[in-house]
Amino acid sequence: MGMVQFLGHSAFYLEGTGIRAFIDPFLSGNPQAPDKASELEPNFIFLTHAHDDHLGGTISIAKKTGAVVVATNELAMYLQSKGLEVVGMHVGGRRRFDFGSVKLTPAFHGSGVFEEGVLVCSDTPCGFLIEIDGKKIYHAGDTGLTVEMTLLEEENVELALLPIGGHYTMDIWDAARAAGFIKPQKVVPMHYNTFPPIETDPSEFKRLLDGKVDVVILKPGETMDF
Ligand code: NI
Ligand code: MN
């Protein structure tokens, strides 16, 4: 059985057989991140894109722990140039790891790394479909609603992590449509209430999916089994 912990915003910690992973470890600077999150020792970091609220502390965490960073190829190459061990994949690609499999999914968004105001890396944002102990978790990354999400129904997703804050990503109404496309066993909302532009009411999102999909609202620091 696997475990997932919400670290606020879009940051999660996953644990299962052979894997201890961060997704989008935005910890310092994240007003919601629990203090103890920085003590976790991941062996993998999954990065959906390079925006600061997702890249977060990836470079320092990976240097400290030796975690392997999985991202789209351009971002992976950038992080490799910073001395990290990486696996560069791309949207639509799936590969096996010792713990299970990982597929990169489309995300409609932007991404890039700026150093002193100069764009040094332009990468393609993505989501992740991560199979751990035979169960699939979908982290949508930052994205608008896409029809491609209908393709995920066949993947039998156990747990979908969906942005609901609007402004930069889906709002609660589009995220409810996304859940209808994906038909996961459970949905955990993310990417809301961290900053004023993405304030929304997760209980309203839960109400929209009443009787259709089980929505679990996790407070930062809370865990659930999958
Ligand atoms: Ni973003
Ligand atoms: Mn974001």
CSV table of C-alpha atoms and ligand atoms in Angstrom, one decimal:
chain,number,residue,atom,x,y,z
A,1,MET,CA,0.0,0.0,0.0
A,2,GLY,CA,1.2,3.5,-0.8
A,3,MET,CA,0.9,6.8,1.1
A,4,VAL,CA,0.6,10.3,-0.1
A,5,GLN,CA,1.2,13.5,1.9
A,6,PHE,CA,0.0,16.9,0.9
A,7,LEU,CA,2.7,19.6,1.4
A,8,GLY,CA,0.6,22.6,0.3
A,9,HIS,CA,0.1,24.1,-3.1
A,10,SER,CA,1.1,21.4,-5.7
A,11,ALA,CA,3.7,19.7,-3.6
A,12,PHE,CA,3.2,16.1,-2.5
A,13,TYR,CA,5.3,13.4,-0.9
A,14,LEU,CA,4.7,9.8,-2.1
A,15,GLU,CA,5.8,6.6,-0.5
A,16,GLY,CA,5.5,3.0,-1.7
A,17,THR,CA,7.6,-0.1,-2.4
A,18,GLY,CA,11.0,1.2,-3.6
A,19,ILE,CA,10.0,4.8,-3.8
A,20,ARG,CA,10.0,7.9,-1.7
A,21,ALA,CA,9.3,10.9,-3.9
A,22,PHE,CA,8.5,14.5,-4.0
A,23,ILE,CA,6.3,16.0,-6.7
A,24,ASP,CA,7.0,19.7,-7.3
A,25,PRO,CA,8.8,20.4,-4.0
A,26,PHE,CA,7.9,24.0,-3.4
A,27,LEU,CA,8.8,24.0,0.3
A,28,SER,CA,10.7,27.1,1.4
A,29,GLY,CA,8.6,30.1,0.3
A,30,ASN,CA,5.4,28.0,0.4
A,31,PRO,CA,3.3,29.4,3.2
A,32,GLN,CA,1.5,26.1,3.5
A,33,ALA,CA,4.4,23.7,3.6
A,34,PRO,CA,4.8,21.8,6.9
A,35,ASP,CA,8.2,22.5,8.6
A,36,LYS,CA,9.1,18.8,8.7
A,37,ALA,CA,8.8,18.4,4.9
A,38,SER,CA,12.4,19.5,4.5
A,39,GLU,CA,13.6,16.5,6.6
A,40,LEU,CA,12.1,14.0,4.2
A,41,GLU,CA,14.6,12.0,2.1
A,42,PRO,CA,13.3,11.3,-1.4
A,43,ASN,CA,15.0,9.0,-3.9
A,44,PHE,CA,13.0,10.6,-6.7
A,45,ILE,CA,11.6,14.1,-7.5
A,46,PHE,CA,9.0,14.5,-10.2
A,47,LEU,CA,8.9,18.0,-11.7
A,48,THR,CA,5.9,19.1,-13.8
A,49,HIS,CA,7.5,22.4,-14.9
A,50,ALA,CA,10.1,25.0,-14.0
A,51,HIS,CA,7.9,27.8,-12.5
A,52,ASP,CA,9.2,28.7,-9.0
A,53,ASP,CA,6.1,27.4,-7.2
A,54,HIS,CA,6.9,23.9,-8.6
A,55,LEU,CA,10.7,23.8,-9.1
A,56,GLY,CA,11.0,25.0,-5.5
A,57,GLY,CA,13.9,23.5,-3.7
A,58,THR,CA,14.6,20.8,-6.2
A,59,ILE,CA,18.3,21.6,-6.8
A,60,SER,CA,19.2,21.8,-3.1
A,61,ILE,CA,17.0,18.8,-2.1
A,62,ALA,CA,18.4,16.6,-4.9
A,63,LYS,CA,22.0,17.6,-4.1
A,64,LYS,CA,21.5,16.8,-0.4
A,65,THR,CA,19.6,13.5,-0.9
A,66,GLY,CA,20.9,12.2,-4.3
A,67,ALA,CA,17.3,12.0,-5.5
A,68,VAL,CA,16.9,11.4,-9.3
A,69,VAL,CA,14.9,14.2,-10.9
A,70,VAL,CA,12.3,13.1,-13.6
A,71,ALA,CA,11.1,15.9,-15.9
A,72,THR,CA,10.6,16.8,-19.6
A,73,ASN,CA,13.9,16.6,-21.4
A,74,GLU,CA,14.8,20.3,-21.7
A,75,LEU,CA,14.3,20.9,-17.9
A,76,ALA,CA,16.1,17.7,-17.2
A,77,MET,CA,19.1,18.9,-19.2
A,78,TYR,CA,19.1,22.2,-17.4
A,79,LEU,CA,19.1,20.4,-14.0
A,80,GLN,CA,21.8,18.1,-15.2
A,81,SER,CA,24.0,21.1,-16.0
A,82,LYS,CA,23.5,22.1,-12.3
A,83,GLY,CA,25.0,18.7,-11.2
A,84,LEU,CA,21.8,16.7,-10.7
A,85,GLU,CA,21.1,13.1,-11.7
A,86,VAL,CA,18.1,13.2,-14.1
A,87,VAL,CA,15.8,11.2,-16.2
A,88,GLY,CA,14.6,13.3,-19.2
A,89,MET,CA,11.3,12.0,-20.7
A,90,HIS,CA,8.6,13.7,-22.8
A,91,VAL,CA,4.9,14.1,-23.0
A,92,GLY,CA,3.2,10.9,-24.0
A,93,GLY,CA,6.2,8.8,-23.0
A,94,ARG,CA,6.0,6.0,-20.5
A,95,ARG,CA,8.8,4.0,-19.0
A,96,ARG,CA,9.4,1.5,-16.3
A,97,PHE,CA,11.3,2.1,-13.1
A,98,ASP,CA,12.1,-0.4,-10.3
A,99,PHE,CA,9.1,0.8,-8.3
A,100,GLY,CA,6.5,0.8,-11.2
A,101,SER,CA,6.0,3.0,-14.2
A,102,VAL,CA,5.8,6.7,-15.1
A,103,LYS,CA,4.0,8.4,-18.0
A,104,LEU,CA,4.2,12.1,-18.8
A,105,THR,CA,0.8,13.6,-19.7
A,106,PRO,CA,0.0,16.9,-21.6
A,107,ALA,CA,-0.5,20.1,-19.6
A,108,PHE,CA,-1.7,23.3,-21.2
A,109,HIS,CA,0.5,25.9,-19.5
A,110,GLY,CA,3.9,27.7,-19.9
A,111,SER,CA,7.3,27.1,-18.5
A,112,GLY,CA,10.8,28.4,-18.4
A,113,VAL,CA,13.8,29.2,-16.2
A,114,PHE,CA,15.1,32.8,-16.1
A,115,GLU,CA,18.5,33.6,-14.7
A,116,GLU,CA,19.1,37.4,-14.1
A,117,GLY,CA,16.2,38.1,-16.4
A,118,VAL,CA,17.4,36.0,-19.3
A,119,LEU,CA,15.5,32.9,-20.4
A,120,VAL,CA,18.1,30.0,-20.0
A,121,CYS,CA,15.7,27.1,-20.3
A,122,SER,CA,12.4,26.8,-22.2
A,123,ASP,CA,10.6,23.5,-21.3
A,124,THR,CA,7.3,21.9,-21.9
A,125,PRO,CA,5.1,21.5,-18.9
A,126,CYS,CA,3.6,18.1,-18.1
A,127,GLY,CA,1.6,16.1,-15.7
A,128,PHE,CA,2.6,12.7,-14.3
A,129,LEU,CA,0.8,9.3,-14.2
A,130,ILE,CA,2.8,7.4,-11.6
A,131,GLU,CA,2.2,3.7,-10.9
A,132,ILE,CA,3.2,2.6,-7.5
A,133,ASP,CA,2.4,-0.9,-6.0
A,134,GLY,CA,0.0,-1.4,-9.0
A,135,LYS,CA,-2.0,1.7,-8.4
A,136,LYS,CA,-1.9,4.9,-10.5
A,137,ILE,CA,-1.7,8.4,-9.3
A,138,TYR,CA,-2.2,11.3,-11.7
A,139,HIS,CA,-0.7,14.7,-10.8
A,140,ALA,CA,-2.0,17.1,-13.4
A,141,GLY,CA,0.6,19.8,-12.9
A,142,ASP,CA,-0.5,23.3,-13.8
A,143,THR,CA,-3.0,23.0,-16.6
A,144,GLY,CA,-6.2,24.2,-18.1
A,145,LEU,CA,-8.9,21.7,-18.9
A,146,THR,CA,-8.0,19.6,-21.9
A,147,VAL,CA,-9.9,17.0,-23.9
A,148,GLU,CA,-6.8,14.8,-23.6
A,149,MET,CA,-7.8,14.1,-20.0
A,150,THR,CA,-10.6,11.9,-21.4
A,151,LEU,CA,-7.7,9.5,-22.4
A,152,LEU,CA,-6.9,8.9,-18.8
A,153,GLU,CA,-10.2,7.1,-18.1
A,154,GLU,CA,-8.7,3.9,-19.5
A,155,GLU,CA,-5.8,4.1,-17.2
A,156,ASN,CA,-8.0,3.4,-14.2
A,157,VAL,CA,-6.6,6.2,-12.1
A,158,GLU,CA,-6.8,5.6,-8.3
A,159,LEU,CA,-6.0,9.1,-7.2
A,160,ALA,CA,-6.1,12.3,-9.2
A,161,LEU,CA,-4.4,15.5,-7.9
A,162,LEU,CA,-6.1,18.4,-9.7
A,163,PRO,CA,-5.4,22.2,-9.6
A,164,ILE,CA,-8.6,24.1,-8.7
A,165,GLY,CA,-7.4,27.7,-8.0
A,166,GLY,CA,-8.2,29.3,-11.4
A,167,HIS,CA,-6.3,32.3,-12.8
A,168,TYR,CA,-3.3,30.1,-13.9
A,169,THR,CA,-5.0,26.7,-14.1
A,170,MET,CA,-8.4,25.1,-14.0
A,171,ASP,CA,-11.0,26.5,-11.6
A,172,ILE,CA,-13.3,24.4,-9.5
A,173,TRP,CA,-15.9,24.1,-12.4
A,174,ASP,CA,-13.3,23.0,-15.0
A,175,ALA,CA,-11.6,20.7,-12.5
A,176,ALA,CA,-15.0,19.1,-11.8
A,177,ARG,CA,-15.3,18.5,-15.6
A,178,ALA,CA,-11.8,17.1,-15.6
A,179,ALA,CA,-12.7,14.6,-12.8
A,180,GLY,CA,-15.7,13.6,-14.9
A,181,PHE,CA,-13.3,12.9,-17.8
A,182,ILE,CA,-10.8,11.0,-15.8
A,183,LYS,CA,-13.2,9.1,-13.5
A,184,PRO,CA,-10.6,8.4,-10.7
A,185,GLN,CA,-11.5,6.6,-7.5
A,186,LYS,CA,-10.5,9.7,-5.5
A,187,VAL,CA,-9.6,13.4,-6.2
A,188,VAL,CA,-7.4,15.6,-4.0
A,189,PRO,CA,-7.6,19.3,-5.0
A,190,MET,CA,-4.4,21.4,-5.1
A,191,HIS,CA,-2.9,24.7,-6.3
A,192,TYR,CA,-5.4,26.9,-4.4
A,193,ASN,CA,-5.4,29.4,-1.5
A,194,THR,CA,-1.6,29.7,-1.5
A,195,PHE,CA,-1.7,33.3,-2.9
A,196,PRO,CA,-4.6,35.8,-3.4
A,197,PRO,CA,-5.1,35.2,-7.1
A,198,ILE,CA,-5.9,31.5,-6.6
A,199,GLU,CA,-8.2,31.7,-3.7
A,200,THR,CA,-11.2,29.4,-4.0
A,201,ASP,CA,-13.5,27.1,-1.8
A,202,PRO,CA,-12.5,23.4,-2.0
A,203,SER,CA,-15.7,22.4,-0.3
A,204,GLU,CA,-17.6,23.9,-3.2
A,205,PHE,CA,-15.5,21.8,-5.5
A,206,LYS,CA,-16.4,18.7,-3.4
A,207,ARG,CA,-20.1,19.7,-3.6
A,208,LEU,CA,-19.9,19.9,-7.5
A,209,LEU,CA,-18.8,16.2,-7.6
A,210,ASP,CA,-21.2,15.0,-4.9
A,211,GLY,CA,-22.4,11.5,-5.8
A,212,LYS,CA,-20.0,11.3,-8.7
A,213,VAL,CA,-16.3,11.3,-7.5
A,214,ASP,CA,-15.0,11.0,-4.0
A,215,VAL,CA,-13.2,14.3,-3.2
A,216,VAL,CA,-10.8,14.3,-0.3
A,217,ILE,CA,-9.7,17.7,0.9
A,218,LEU,CA,-6.3,17.4,2.5
A,219,LYS,CA,-4.9,20.0,4.8
A,220,PRO,CA,-1.1,20.7,4.4
A,221,GLY,CA,0.7,18.0,6.3
A,222,GLU,CA,-2.2,15.4,6.1
A,223,THR,CA,-1.6,12.0,4.6
A,224,MET,CA,-3.8,9.4,2.9
A,225,ASP,CA,-3.3,5.8,1.8
A,226,PHE,CA,-4.0,4.6,-1.7
B,1,NI,NI,3.0,27.2,-13.4
B,2,MN,MN,1.9,27.0,-10.4
